[in-house]
Coordinates of C-alpha atoms in Angstrom, one line a residue:
Chain A
X1 CA 0.0 0.0 0.0
X2 CA 1.3 3.4 -0.9
X3 CA 1.9 5.6 2.0
X4 CA 2.2 9.4 1.9
X5 CA 3.0 10.7 5.3
X6 CA 2.7 14.4 6.4
X7 CA 4.6 14.9 9.6
X8 CA 2.4 17.6 11.1
X9 CA -1.4 17.2 11.2
X10 CA -2.2 20.4 13.0
X11 CA -0.1 23.6 13.3
X12 CA -0.7 27.0 14.7
X13 CA 1.8 29.7 13.6
X14 CA 2.1 33.4 14.0
X15 CA 2.0 35.9 11.1
X16 CA 5.5 36.4 9.7
X17 CA 6.8 33.0 10.9
X18 CA 8.6 30.7 8.6
X19 CA 6.7 27.4 8.3
X20 CA 7.9 24.0 7.1
X21 CA 5.5 21.3 6.0
X22 CA 7.2 17.9 5.5
X23 CA 6.0 15.0 3.3
X24 CA 7.5 11.6 2.8
X25 CA 6.3 8.8 0.4
X26 CA 7.4 5.2 0.4
X27 CA 6.7 4.0 -3.1
X28 CA 9.6 5.5 -5.0
X29 CA 7.3 7.8 -6.9
X30 CA 8.9 10.3 -9.2
X31 CA 6.1 12.9 -8.9
X32 CA 5.2 14.8 -5.7
X33 CA 2.7 17.5 -5.2
X34 CA 1.5 20.1 -2.8
X35 CA -2.1 21.1 -3.0
X36 CA -4.1 23.5 -0.9
X37 CA -7.7 22.6 -0.1
X38 CA -10.2 25.3 0.7
X39 CA -14.0 25.1 0.8
X40 CA -15.6 26.2 -2.4
X41 CA -12.3 26.4 -4.2
X42 CA -11.5 22.7 -4.3
X43 CA -7.9 21.6 -4.6
X44 CA -5.4 24.0 -6.0
X45 CA -1.9 23.0 -7.0
X46 CA 0.9 25.0 -5.3
X47 CA 4.0 23.2 -6.5
X48 CA 4.8 20.1 -8.4
X49 CA 8.1 18.1 -8.5
X50 CA 8.8 15.5 -11.1
X51 CA 12.3 14.5 -9.9
X52 CA 14.9 15.3 -7.2
X53 CA 15.8 19.0 -7.2
X54 CA 13.2 19.6 -10.0
X55 CA 10.2 21.7 -9.3
X56 CA 7.5 23.5 -11.2
X57 CA 5.1 26.2 -10.1
X58 CA 1.4 25.3 -9.9
X59 CA -1.6 27.6 -9.9
X60 CA -0.9 29.4 -6.6
X61 CA 2.8 29.5 -5.9
X62 CA 3.0 33.0 -4.4
X63 CA 4.2 33.0 -0.8
X64 CA 5.4 29.4 -1.0
X65 CA 8.6 27.6 -2.0
X66 CA 9.5 23.9 -2.0
X67 CA 12.5 21.7 -1.6
X68 CA 13.1 18.2 -2.9
X69 CA 16.6 17.0 -1.9
X70 CA 15.7 13.3 -1.8
X71 CA 13.3 11.4 -3.9
X72 CA 11.0 10.4 -1.1
X73 CA 10.7 13.8 0.6
X74 CA 9.0 17.0 -0.6
X75 CA 8.8 20.0 1.7
X76 CA 6.6 23.0 1.5
X77 CA 7.9 26.3 2.9
X78 CA 5.9 29.4 3.8
X79 CA 8.6 32.0 3.9
X80 CA 6.5 34.5 5.9
X81 CA 3.2 33.1 7.0
X82 CA 0.1 35.2 6.5
X83 CA -3.4 34.7 7.7
X84 CA -4.7 34.1 4.2
X85 CA -2.5 31.0 4.2
X86 CA -4.7 29.4 6.8
X87 CA -5.8 26.2 5.1
X88 CA -5.6 22.5 4.7
X89 CA -2.4 21.4 2.9
X90 CA -2.3 18.1 1.0
X91 CA 0.8 16.3 -0.1
X92 CA 0.6 13.7 -2.8
X93 CA 2.7 11.5 -5.0
X94 CA 2.4 9.5 -8.2
X95 CA 4.4 7.4 -10.6
X96 CA 5.5 8.6 -14.0
X97 CA 4.9 5.2 -15.5
X98 CA 1.9 5.0 -17.7
X99 CA -0.8 7.6 -18.4
X100 CA -3.1 9.4 -16.0
X101 CA -1.7 7.7 -13.0
X102 CA -3.4 7.5 -9.6
X103 CA -2.3 10.2 -7.3
X104 CA -1.9 9.2 -3.6
X105 CA -2.6 11.7 -0.9
X106 CA -1.4 12.2 2.6
X107 CA -3.8 12.9 5.4
X108 CA -3.3 16.6 5.3
X109 CA -1.9 19.3 7.5
X110 CA -4.2 21.8 9.0
X111 CA -2.4 25.1 9.3
X112 CA -3.8 28.1 11.2
X113 CA -1.9 31.4 11.0
X114 CA -2.8 33.9 13.7
Chain B
X1 CA -7.8 26.4 -20.9
X2 CA -8.2 23.0 -19.4
X3 CA -10.5 23.1 -16.5
X4 CA -13.1 21.1 -14.5
X5 CA -16.3 22.5 -13.2
X6 CA -18.5 21.0 -10.5
X7 CA -21.6 23.3 -10.4
X8 CA -23.0 22.0 -7.1
X9 CA -21.1 22.8 -3.9
X10 CA -23.6 20.9 -1.8
X11 CA -26.0 18.0 -2.7
X12 CA -28.3 16.4 -0.3
X13 CA -30.5 13.3 -1.0
X14 CA -32.3 10.7 1.0
X15 CA -31.1 7.2 1.5
X16 CA -32.2 5.0 -1.3
X17 CA -32.7 7.8 -3.8
X18 CA -30.6 8.1 -7.0
X19 CA -27.5 10.3 -6.9
X20 CA -25.9 12.3 -9.6
X21 CA -22.9 14.5 -9.1
X22 CA -22.2 16.7 -12.0
X23 CA -18.8 17.4 -13.6
X24 CA -18.1 19.3 -16.8
X25 CA -14.7 19.7 -18.4
X26 CA -13.0 21.9 -20.9
X27 CA -10.3 20.0 -22.8
X28 CA -9.1 19.7 -26.4
X29 CA -8.7 16.0 -27.3
X30 CA -9.8 12.8 -25.5
X31 CA -9.7 13.4 -21.8
X32 CA -9.0 10.8 -19.1
X33 CA -11.1 11.8 -16.1
X34 CA -11.2 10.8 -12.5
X35 CA -13.4 11.0 -9.5
X36 CA -11.7 11.3 -6.1
X37 CA -13.6 11.0 -2.8
X38 CA -12.8 12.1 0.8
X39 CA -14.8 10.5 3.6
X40 CA -14.9 12.2 7.0
X41 CA -11.5 12.0 8.7
X42 CA -9.9 10.0 5.8
X43 CA -7.5 11.0 3.2
X44 CA -8.5 11.9 -0.4
X45 CA -8.5 8.7 -2.5
X46 CA -9.3 7.6 -6.0
X47 CA -12.9 6.4 -6.5
X48 CA -12.9 5.6 -10.1
X49 CA -11.3 6.5 -13.5
X50 CA -12.9 6.8 -16.9
X51 CA -10.5 4.4 -18.6
X52 CA -11.4 1.6 -16.2
X53 CA -15.1 1.7 -17.0
X54 CA -15.8 0.0 -13.8
X55 CA -18.3 0.4 -11.0
X56 CA -16.9 1.2 -7.6
X57 CA -19.1 1.1 -4.5
X58 CA -22.1 1.2 -6.8
X59 CA -20.9 4.4 -8.6
X60 CA -20.4 4.7 -12.3
X61 CA -19.4 7.6 -14.5
X62 CA -19.8 7.9 -18.2
X63 CA -17.8 10.3 -20.4
X64 CA -20.1 12.3 -22.7
X65 CA -17.9 14.0 -25.2
X66 CA -20.8 15.9 -26.8
X67 CA -21.8 17.5 -23.5
X68 CA -18.2 17.5 -22.1
X69 CA -19.4 15.9 -19.0
X70 CA -18.4 13.1 -16.6
X71 CA -21.2 12.9 -14.1
X72 CA -21.0 10.4 -11.2
X73 CA -24.1 8.3 -10.6
X74 CA -25.4 5.8 -8.2
X75 CA -28.9 4.4 -8.4
X76 CA -29.5 3.9 -4.7
X77 CA -27.7 6.2 -2.2
X78 CA -26.4 4.8 1.1
X79 CA -25.5 6.8 4.2
X80 CA -21.9 5.8 3.9
X81 CA -21.7 7.7 0.6
X82 CA -21.7 11.0 2.5
X83 CA -18.4 12.6 1.6
X84 CA -16.6 15.2 -0.5
X85 CA -16.3 14.3 -4.1
X86 CA -13.9 15.9 -6.6
X87 CA -13.8 15.4 -10.4
X88 CA -10.2 15.7 -11.8
X89 CA -8.6 16.0 -15.2
X90 CA -4.9 15.1 -16.0
X91 CA -2.7 17.8 -17.6
X92 CA 0.8 18.1 -18.9
X93 CA 1.4 14.6 -20.2
X94 CA -0.9 13.3 -17.5
X95 CA 1.5 14.0 -14.7
X96 CA -0.6 16.6 -13.0
X97 CA -4.3 16.7 -12.1
X98 CA -6.5 19.7 -12.1
X99 CA -9.5 19.4 -9.7
X100 CA -13.0 20.8 -9.7
X101 CA -14.3 22.8 -6.8
X102 CA -15.8 19.7 -5.1
X103 CA -19.3 18.7 -4.2
X104 CA -20.2 17.8 -0.6
X105 CA -22.7 15.0 -0.7
X106 CA -24.9 14.3 2.3
X107 CA -27.2 11.3 2.4
X108 CA -30.1 11.7 4.8
X109 CA -31.5 8.7 6.6

């Protein structure tokens, strides 16, 4: 069974703090993703990585950066947290083999910025 | 632009009634579409994909290219179907998914 693990389920941070969200997958997947989930807006892609040290901006990259130093780990960084970044953050991974592959999600990280 | 639209944010039906969750897409070519589901306190997971043409938990979805739709249907709703449902479309050589806004389905007893 594919496992995508997000290290922090619930975080409360102050405005201006630097925030790290960590994600690890155990299926040797090439692709990893960070999505943001908001009511009425669905899932929006923040960043996508298709290989180690490779990254690509998604639909809403502003205020975020990512790091992928190892294949199994993909980190999302909020350089200076703001209240409008309060949200549920979902990490996911998928294989590049084949077409339209299943994306496997983590349980999510609830971030509240106060 | 390639996008997915789910027109209903909320849908409420009674147990045993038919369910249809709407999904419309904008895509040039032959799309491969997915439905993902998130039950309460569980992670988002794949429910079914167009290419499989299978029924999962009693749900089916048919691709209608004329209407550019991929509606999710179940003839008799069950309480355990209550969840958040997302329609999704692969982009960029099918390595990324773009999701619709989601529909929260509530099955009333």
